[in-house]
Tab-separated table of C-alpha atoms and ligand atoms in Angstrom:
chain	number	residue	atom	x	y	z
A	8	UNK	CA	165.077	101.243	58.890
A	9	UNK	CA	164.993	98.476	56.927
A	10	UNK	CA	161.205	97.639	55.594
A	11	UNK	CA	162.183	93.921	57.497
A	12	UNK	CA	163.029	95.778	61.467
A	13	UNK	CA	159.717	97.624	60.517
A	14	UNK	CA	156.871	95.195	59.859
A	15	UNK	CA	159.352	93.742	63.085
A	16	UNK	CA	158.454	97.046	65.589
A	17	UNK	CA	154.830	96.790	64.102
A	18	UNK	CA	155.188	92.676	65.060
A	19	UNK	CA	156.496	93.405	68.801
A	20	UNK	CA	153.589	96.168	69.078
A	21	UNK	CA	150.616	93.184	66.779
A	22	UNK	CA	147.058	92.785	69.165
A	23	UNK	CA	146.105	90.018	69.134
A	24	UNK	CA	142.935	88.818	67.954
A	25	UNK	CA	139.835	90.110	64.631
A	26	UNK	CA	140.730	93.175	62.611
A	27	UNK	CA	139.288	94.921	60.980
A	28	UNK	CA	136.728	93.804	56.564
A	29	UNK	CA	138.169	95.659	54.291
A	30	UNK	CA	134.434	95.468	52.154
A	31	UNK	CA	135.991	96.943	48.841
A	32	UNK	CA	135.775	96.090	45.529
A	33	UNK	CA	134.903	92.514	47.221
A	34	UNK	CA	132.528	90.861	44.549
A	35	UNK	CA	130.385	88.052	45.865
A	36	UNK	CA	130.518	85.151	42.734
A	37	UNK	CA	127.854	82.553	43.263
A	38	UNK	CA	129.366	79.178	45.263
A	39	UNK	CA	131.046	77.127	43.172
A	40	UNK	CA	127.408	76.093	41.898
A	41	UNK	CA	128.654	73.920	38.982
A	42	UNK	CA	127.514	70.234	37.761
A	43	UNK	CA	129.699	68.294	40.639
A	44	UNK	CA	130.965	71.403	42.276
A	45	UNK	CA	128.129	70.912	44.611
A	46	UNK	CA	129.126	67.173	46.827
A	47	UNK	CA	132.441	69.345	46.780
A	48	UNK	CA	134.546	69.666	50.336
A	49	UNK	CA	133.516	72.942	51.793
A	50	UNK	CA	137.260	73.299	51.302
A	51	UNK	CA	138.051	72.408	46.981
A	52	UNK	CA	134.031	73.996	46.823
A	53	UNK	CA	133.836	75.917	43.447
A	54	UNK	CA	136.894	77.633	41.386
A	55	UNK	CA	137.186	80.422	43.928
A	56	UNK	CA	136.896	80.713	46.914
A	57	UNK	CA	133.317	82.883	48.988
A	58	UNK	CA	135.079	86.512	48.779
A	59	UNK	CA	135.172	86.424	53.262
A	60	UNK	CA	136.316	84.258	55.482
A	61	UNK	CA	136.655	84.139	59.079
A	62	UNK	CA	139.366	81.498	60.508
A	63	UNK	CA	139.271	80.875	64.324
A	64	UNK	CA	140.972	78.227	65.830
A	65	UNK	CA	140.320	76.651	69.363
A	66	UNK	CA	142.344	74.352	72.105
A	67	UNK	CA	140.852	71.822	73.408
A	68	UNK	CA	140.243	72.672	77.003
A	69	UNK	CA	141.164	71.091	79.840
A	70	UNK	CA	138.733	67.834	81.166
A	71	UNK	CA	136.750	68.410	77.557
A	72	UNK	CA	136.158	64.870	76.107
A	73	UNK	CA	138.056	64.911	72.775
A	74	UNK	CA	134.882	62.690	71.835
A	75	UNK	CA	132.482	64.905	72.608
A	76	UNK	CA	134.246	68.225	71.584
A	77	UNK	CA	135.692	66.466	67.680
A	78	UNK	CA	130.753	65.903	67.337
A	79	UNK	CA	130.455	69.000	69.303
A	80	UNK	CA	132.380	71.343	66.585
A	81	UNK	CA	130.831	68.696	63.276
A	82	UNK	CA	127.575	69.966	64.161
A	83	UNK	CA	128.316	73.307	64.249
A	84	UNK	CA	130.295	73.134	61.170
A	85	UNK	CA	127.626	70.600	59.025
A	86	UNK	CA	124.839	73.071	60.627
A	87	UNK	CA	125.576	76.028	59.165
A	88	UNK	CA	127.550	74.826	55.313
A	89	UNK	CA	125.434	75.263	52.351
A	90	UNK	CA	124.307	77.372	50.653
A	91	UNK	CA	125.870	81.141	50.892
A	92	UNK	CA	127.827	79.682	53.618
A	93	UNK	CA	131.225	77.073	53.600
A	94	UNK	CA	133.372	76.166	56.726
A	95	UNK	CA	135.055	73.154	57.466
A	96	UNK	CA	136.412	72.112	60.607
A	97	UNK	CA	140.296	71.482	60.398
A	98	UNK	CA	142.029	69.431	62.764
A	99	UNK	CA	145.667	70.045	65.009
A	100	UNK	CA	147.580	68.224	66.633
A	101	UNK	CA	146.771	68.428	69.217
A	102	UNK	CA	143.390	67.511	68.526
A	103	UNK	CA	145.534	64.002	68.279
A	104	UNK	CA	146.457	63.209	71.207
A	105	UNK	CA	147.135	59.030	71.332
A	106	UNK	CA	148.784	59.979	68.269
A	107	UNK	CA	147.638	56.248	67.453
A	108	UNK	CA	145.328	57.917	64.452
A	109	UNK	CA	146.735	60.819	63.989
A	110	UNK	CA	147.595	62.238	59.419
A	111	UNK	CA	151.551	61.413	59.041
A	112	UNK	CA	152.173	64.324	58.388
A	113	UNK	CA	150.888	66.601	60.577
A	114	UNK	CA	153.318	68.123	63.740
A	115	UNK	CA	153.149	72.002	65.164
A	116	UNK	CA	154.543	74.107	62.002
A	117	UNK	CA	158.073	74.499	62.890
A	118	UNK	CA	159.511	77.668	62.879
A	119	UNK	CA	161.266	78.418	58.915
A	120	UNK	CA	163.331	81.091	58.250
A	121	UNK	CA	162.417	84.910	59.075
A	122	UNK	CA	159.543	83.377	61.184
A	123	UNK	CA	158.497	85.797	63.785
A	124	UNK	CA	155.957	83.247	64.700
A	125	UNK	CA	153.291	84.946	68.328
A	126	UNK	CA	151.870	82.631	69.794
A	127	UNK	CA	148.375	84.059	71.056
A	128	UNK	CA	147.798	83.640	66.229
A	129	UNK	CA	149.489	79.963	66.041
A	130	UNK	CA	148.353	76.624	66.257
A	131	UNK	CA	145.360	75.536	67.815
A	132	UNK	CA	144.073	71.293	68.495
A	133	UNK	CA	140.259	72.955	65.856
A	134	UNK	CA	140.465	75.551	63.021
A	135	UNK	CA	137.508	77.315	62.055
A	136	UNK	CA	137.023	78.093	58.501
A	137	UNK	CA	134.754	79.988	57.312
A	138	UNK	CA	133.527	81.329	54.737
A	139	UNK	CA	130.467	82.929	53.181
A	140	UNK	CA	129.433	85.182	50.224
A	141	UNK	CA	129.563	88.265	52.384
A	142	UNK	CA	130.995	89.454	55.663
A	143	UNK	CA	127.364	89.917	58.170
A	144	UNK	CA	126.620	86.569	57.090
A	145	UNK	CA	129.972	85.547	58.157
A	146	UNK	CA	129.817	86.953	61.372
A	147	UNK	CA	126.323	85.626	62.128
A	148	UNK	CA	127.791	81.618	61.084
A	149	UNK	CA	130.509	82.323	63.361
A	150	UNK	CA	129.522	83.336	66.476
A	151	UNK	CA	126.618	80.622	66.174
A	152	UNK	CA	129.065	77.874	66.148
A	153	UNK	CA	131.353	79.866	69.032
A	154	UNK	CA	128.142	79.257	70.449
A	155	UNK	CA	127.284	75.571	69.689
A	156	UNK	CA	131.456	75.190	71.466
A	157	UNK	CA	130.805	77.739	73.157
A	158	UNK	CA	133.263	75.865	77.392
A	159	UNK	CA	136.965	75.496	74.535
A	160	UNK	CA	139.202	78.336	74.358
A	161	UNK	CA	139.806	80.541	71.638
A	162	UNK	CA	143.266	80.632	70.574
A	163	UNK	CA	143.466	83.269	67.751
A	164	UNK	CA	140.255	84.957	64.569
A	165	UNK	CA	141.758	85.720	61.785
A	166	UNK	CA	139.114	87.909	59.193
A	167	UNK	CA	139.384	87.986	55.446
A	168	UNK	CA	138.775	89.430	52.381
A	169	UNK	CA	139.101	88.761	48.663
A	170	UNK	CA	139.116	91.461	46.849
A	171	UNK	CA	137.942	91.813	42.789
A	172	UNK	CA	137.255	87.802	43.726
A	173	UNK	CA	136.259	85.877	40.284
A	174	UNK	CA	136.526	83.346	37.548
A	175	UNK	CA	138.955	82.918	34.484
A	176	UNK	CA	139.807	80.738	32.952
A	177	UNK	CA	138.424	77.647	35.021
A	178	UNK	CA	140.911	79.672	37.695
A	179	UNK	CA	139.278	81.689	41.519
A	180	UNK	CA	141.217	84.457	41.357
A	181	UNK	CA	141.800	88.009	43.559
A	182	UNK	CA	144.124	90.698	44.018
A	183	UNK	CA	146.202	90.649	47.004
A	184	UNK	CA	148.021	93.776	48.754
A	185	UNK	CA	150.917	93.791	46.732
A	186	UNK	CA	148.234	94.620	43.992
A	187	UNK	CA	149.093	91.171	43.124
A	188	UNK	CA	145.976	89.251	41.242
A	189	UNK	CA	147.134	85.672	42.958
A	190	UNK	CA	145.609	82.851	41.658
A	191	UNK	CA	146.948	82.320	38.082
A	192	UNK	CA	149.295	79.170	39.525
A	193	UNK	CA	146.513	77.415	40.804
A	194	UNK	CA	144.406	73.739	38.691
A	195	UNK	CA	141.683	74.980	36.697
A	196	UNK	CA	139.369	72.141	36.822
A	197	UNK	CA	137.852	70.378	40.202
A	198	UNK	CA	139.319	67.074	39.355
A	199	UNK	CA	143.208	68.572	39.999
A	200	UNK	CA	142.443	70.213	42.575
A	201	UNK	CA	141.204	66.840	44.156
A	202	UNK	CA	144.476	65.450	42.808
A	203	UNK	CA	146.576	68.300	44.800
A	204	UNK	CA	144.971	69.076	47.092
A	205	UNK	CA	143.248	65.482	48.618
A	206	UNK	CA	144.524	62.542	50.666
A	207	UNK	CA	144.716	58.626	49.109
A	208	UNK	CA	144.404	55.173	49.968
A	209	UNK	CA	148.447	53.426	49.066
A	210	UNK	CA	150.258	57.120	51.116
A	211	UNK	CA	150.299	55.781	54.074
A	212	UNK	CA	147.817	57.143	56.411
A	213	UNK	CA	145.004	55.858	58.648
A	214	UNK	CA	142.223	54.552	56.514
A	215	UNK	CA	140.207	57.810	58.068
A	216	UNK	CA	142.034	60.385	57.064
A	217	UNK	CA	141.813	59.747	52.655
A	218	UNK	CA	140.078	62.479	50.765
A	219	UNK	CA	140.820	64.616	53.532
A	220	UNK	CA	143.341	67.960	53.002
A	221	UNK	CA	146.265	68.607	54.361
A	222	UNK	CA	145.822	72.662	55.507
A	223	UNK	CA	147.986	75.552	55.780
A	224	UNK	CA	148.202	78.487	57.210
A	225	UNK	CA	149.937	81.609	57.015
A	226	UNK	CA	149.682	84.518	58.664
A	227	UNK	CA	152.129	86.899	56.670
A	228	UNK	CA	152.764	90.113	57.371
A	229	UNK	CA	153.451	92.642	53.661
A	230	UNK	CA	155.072	96.001	53.980
A	231	UNK	CA	152.776	98.036	51.781
A	232	UNK	CA	153.954	101.034	52.561
A	233	UNK	CA	157.675	100.186	51.476
A	234	UNK	CA	156.218	97.850	48.720
A	235	UNK	CA	153.971	101.663	47.670
A	236	UNK	CA	157.966	103.118	47.254
A	237	UNK	CA	158.741	100.984	44.647
A	238	UNK	CA	158.397	101.471	41.009
A	239	UNK	CA	155.564	98.734	39.493
A	240	UNK	CA	158.403	97.474	36.770
A	241	UNK	CA	160.053	96.371	40.101
A	242	UNK	CA	157.750	94.919	41.776
A	243	UNK	CA	156.915	92.819	38.397
A	244	UNK	CA	160.670	91.631	38.561
A	245	UNK	CA	160.645	90.369	42.613
A	246	UNK	CA	156.759	88.709	41.638
A	247	UNK	CA	158.160	87.655	38.185
A	248	UNK	CA	154.594	88.535	36.305
A	249	UNK	CA	153.215	91.366	35.734
A	250	UNK	CA	150.239	92.781	38.176
A	251	UNK	CA	147.434	91.158	36.226
A	252	UNK	CA	149.179	88.261	35.523
A	253	UNK	CA	151.470	88.144	31.899
A	254	UNK	CA	155.026	86.897	32.317
A	255	UNK	CA	157.221	88.941	32.449
A	256	UNK	CA	158.147	87.228	29.012
A	257	UNK	CA	154.927	88.268	27.863
A	258	UNK	CA	153.721	84.694	27.568
A	259	UNK	CA	149.915	85.156	28.596
A	260	UNK	CA	148.622	84.737	31.809
A	261	UNK	CA	147.323	81.019	31.687
A	262	UNK	CA	150.335	79.914	29.069
A	263	UNK	CA	153.164	78.103	30.532
A	264	UNK	CA	155.778	80.627	31.161
A	265	UNK	CA	159.549	78.690	29.316
A	266	UNK	CA	162.078	79.521	31.908
A	267	UNK	CA	164.772	77.540	30.161
A	268	UNK	CA	165.121	79.885	28.612
A	269	UNK	CA	166.043	82.645	30.466
A	270	UNK	CA	168.666	80.256	32.325
A	271	UNK	CA	170.459	83.382	33.477
A	272	UNK	CA	167.212	85.039	34.860
A	273	UNK	CA	167.698	87.991	33.028
A	274	UNK	CA	164.218	88.174	32.003
A	275	UNK	CA	162.771	87.058	34.914
A	276	UNK	CA	165.544	86.900	37.984
A	277	UNK	CA	165.540	83.658	39.871
A	278	UNK	CA	165.420	85.005	42.982
A	279	UNK	CA	161.802	86.382	41.457
A	280	UNK	CA	158.701	84.810	43.703
A	281	UNK	CA	157.725	82.600	41.289
A	282	UNK	CA	160.217	81.175	39.423
A	283	UNK	CA	162.206	79.783	43.562
A	284	UNK	CA	157.941	78.880	43.518
A	285	UNK	CA	157.767	76.509	40.991
A	286	UNK	CA	161.047	76.992	39.167
A	287	UNK	CA	160.374	73.487	37.016
A	288	UNK	CA	156.717	74.738	34.679
A	289	UNK	CA	155.568	71.353	34.125
A	290	UNK	CA	155.615	69.952	37.937
A	291	UNK	CA	153.538	71.956	39.332
A	292	UNK	CA	153.999	72.548	42.809
A	293	UNK	CA	151.559	69.208	44.903
A	294	UNK	CA	149.078	72.486	46.086
A	295	UNK	CA	146.304	74.464	46.186
A	296	UNK	CA	146.218	78.253	47.465
A	297	UNK	CA	143.079	80.408	48.481
A	298	UNK	CA	144.637	83.211	50.494
A	299	UNK	CA	142.530	85.934	51.912
A	300	UNK	CA	143.959	89.303	52.306
A	301	UNK	CA	143.976	90.669	55.877
A	302	UNK	CA	143.797	94.549	56.877
A	303	UNK	CA	143.779	95.254	60.785
A	304	UNK	CA	144.820	98.839	59.838
A	305	UNK	CA	147.733	100.961	58.659
A	306	UNK	CA	150.279	98.558	60.424
A	307	UNK	CA	149.071	95.618	60.278
A	308	UNK	CA	147.870	94.454	56.099
A	309	UNK	CA	149.238	91.015	55.260
A	310	UNK	CA	148.668	87.706	53.536
A	311	UNK	CA	146.028	84.786	55.688
A	312	UNK	CA	147.389	82.497	53.382
A	313	UNK	CA	146.296	79.329	53.306
A	314	UNK	CA	147.067	75.822	50.889
A	315	UNK	CA	145.935	72.615	50.479
A	316	UNK	CA	147.730	69.687	49.684
A	317	UNK	CA	148.313	65.360	49.926
A	318	UNK	CA	151.067	65.368	51.259
A	319	UNK	CA	152.921	68.409	53.965
A	320	UNK	CA	156.706	68.062	52.397
A	321	UNK	CA	156.696	67.869	48.796
A	322	UNK	CA	153.329	70.602	48.574
A	323	UNK	CA	154.005	73.579	51.061
A	324	UNK	CA	156.915	72.649	52.922
A	325	UNK	CA	159.218	72.304	49.347
A	326	UNK	CA	157.826	75.748	47.709
A	327	UNK	CA	158.804	77.689	51.509
A	328	UNK	CA	162.197	76.236	51.985
A	329	UNK	CA	162.694	77.075	48.079
A	330	UNK	CA	161.157	80.543	49.568
A	331	UNK	CA	164.176	81.355	51.633
A	332	UNK	CA	166.098	84.525	49.762
A	333	UNK	CA	163.214	85.210	47.634
A	334	UNK	CA	163.841	89.164	46.396
A	335	UNK	CA	160.348	89.846	48.218
A	336	UNK	CA	161.283	88.413	51.616
A	337	UNK	CA	162.178	91.339	52.902
A	338	UNK	CA	158.554	92.871	53.093
A	339	UNK	CA	156.961	89.639	54.052
A	340	UNK	CA	156.859	88.708	57.702
A	341	UNK	CA	154.492	85.986	59.323
A	342	UNK	CA	153.139	85.907	62.680
A	343	UNK	CA	151.105	83.024	63.302
A	344	UNK	CA	149.029	80.052	62.050
A	345	UNK	CA	149.798	76.713	61.718
A	346	UNK	CA	148.712	73.397	60.727
A	347	UNK	CA	145.475	71.279	60.293
A	348	UNK	CA	144.067	68.339	58.840
A	349	UNK	CA	140.743	68.782	57.101
A	350	UNK	CA	138.969	64.911	57.963
A	351	UNK	CA	137.095	64.203	54.797
A	352	UNK	CA	133.725	64.731	53.837
A	353	UNK	CA	131.023	62.452	56.178
A	354	UNK	CA	131.137	61.540	59.349
A	355	UNK	CA	133.370	58.807	59.320
A	356	UNK	CA	136.435	59.980	60.324
A	357	UNK	CA	133.966	61.112	63.182
A	358	UNK	CA	133.490	57.287	64.109
A	359	UNK	CA	137.099	56.521	64.059
A	360	UNK	CA	139.267	58.969	65.539
A	361	UNK	CA	136.828	60.728	67.727
A	362	UNK	CA	137.098	57.528	70.180
A	363	UNK	CA	140.361	55.172	69.496
B	429	HEM	C1	154.542	86.462	51.291
B	429	HEM	C2	153.209	86.266	50.737
B	429	HEM	C3	153.194	86.163	49.300
B	429	HEM	C4	152.855	86.843	48.073
B	429	HEM	C5	152.846	88.360	48.096
B	429	HEM	C6	152.983	85.894	47.264
B	429	HEM	C7	152.133	86.935	46.334
B	429	HEM	C8	152.505	85.346	44.250
B	429	HEM	C9	151.705	85.467	43.424
B	429	HEM	C10	151.114	87.196	43.380
B	429	HEM	C11	151.946	85.260	42.536
B	429	HEM	C12	151.420	84.642	41.176
B	429	HEM	C13	150.293	84.622	41.009
B	429	HEM	C14	149.593	82.694	41.142
B	429	HEM	O1	149.666	81.739	40.475
B	429	HEM	O2	149.149	82.655	42.377
B	429	HEM	C15	152.392	83.888	43.760
B	429	HEM	C16	152.557	82.518	43.089
B	429	HEM	C17	152.785	81.293	43.990
B	429	HEM	N1	152.215	81.000	44.588
B	429	HEM	FE1	153.382	83.468	46.414
B	429	HEM	N2	152.238	84.809	47.581
B	429	HEM	C18	153.347	84.719	48.960
B	429	HEM	C19	152.951	83.894	49.511
B	429	HEM	C20	153.099	82.091	48.965
B	429	HEM	C21	154.000	81.487	50.101
B	429	HEM	C22	153.781	81.363	51.318
B	429	HEM	C23	153.237	80.238	49.101
B	429	HEM	C24	154.022	78.897	49.382
B	429	HEM	C25	155.589	77.935	50.696
B	429	HEM	C26	153.495	80.971	47.764
B	429	HEM	C27	154.201	79.825	46.530
B	429	HEM	C28	152.747	79.993	45.201
B	429	HEM	C29	153.305	79.358	44.314
B	429	HEM	C30	152.801	77.725	44.598
B	429	HEM	C31	152.785	80.171	42.822
B	429	HEM	C32	152.121	80.095	41.475
B	429	HEM	C33	153.857	79.645	41.240
B	429	HEM	C34	154.036	79.653	39.383
B	429	HEM	O3	153.010	78.663	39.249
B	429	HEM	O4	153.685	79.838	38.619
B	429	HEM	N3	152.788	82.268	48.260
B	429	HEM	N4	152.706	83.863	44.847
């Protein structure tokens, strides 16, 4: 049986809802901290995200006032954000019934080639994204938020962790379930993160949305048992980097590899993940990845892939299309997630959209 068929079989048997937290190897980092970070929006605060997360997707129940629900959600998130918790609210397409004030790219996440989206862990009108330096703190913050929104319908929940969470050379790194270091391809400065991830004026977006970000969540199940049967060398050729981040041509992890010197992919295969994701080393994909691992037992482990961008098409979608047919595809199965929009800090956006 191929690894993908096993993933699909496991998917059918999958239990919906929250998964267990894997605490092993998770290192708590102080939240963001240096100068300038204090005012950063919660979703981009700190070079490395906090090591624990819970994502809760809600549907606005029929009969609830949209304006009241948005206000309640905003207040509930504001009450928990700060200190050892960084939390934000993101809006799905369903939060914009009139469409006139909707961010221009916001839509229901499509099913990409190979996806098997499970409706019970996909989409949602609102996303509460709660991160923190301890699993307990995140759980408490999540329960407090849900009490304030008890009239709304929970659609799905997902718990995540970032094992070996750390900052190196300005980048937040962690270890994914395939044992590879994640995060080297992200920007090294807060200014560059903001540049890639936040909407600016002149981009055709409603004015309330300026300073906000498109957030993509993909619940990606990984066939870790099959992966672990490959040699480390094979795994590294599938990813296109060594586990620790060094490039296959020996270039250190913090520098740019020169793919032009390897046009036929002898050293770094043309269907490797990094080569597909970012073929032009001078123009990295305009997105910031801040993903978490999830672990719901031996048959269901993977990534809560999460990325932020100012433009969904140039950011996530362009990369996702290029990844079609990559060597890693047979070890992965996307079963959920959604497209959301994180409003800018403050509450001007709320006044602009809640009463429109
Ligand atoms: C299927 C699960 C995935 C795994 C296990 C995975 C793993 C990795 C690893 C190990 C790296 C190299 C280190 C780094 O730069 O972070 C990487 C880079 C990257 N990945 Fe993924 N990834 C996955 C899914 C995705 C998806 C869905 C996207 C976007 C559609 C994506 C976009 C990228 C980008 C843009 C880079 C940076 C490339 C570079 O600048 O060199 N990845 N990924």
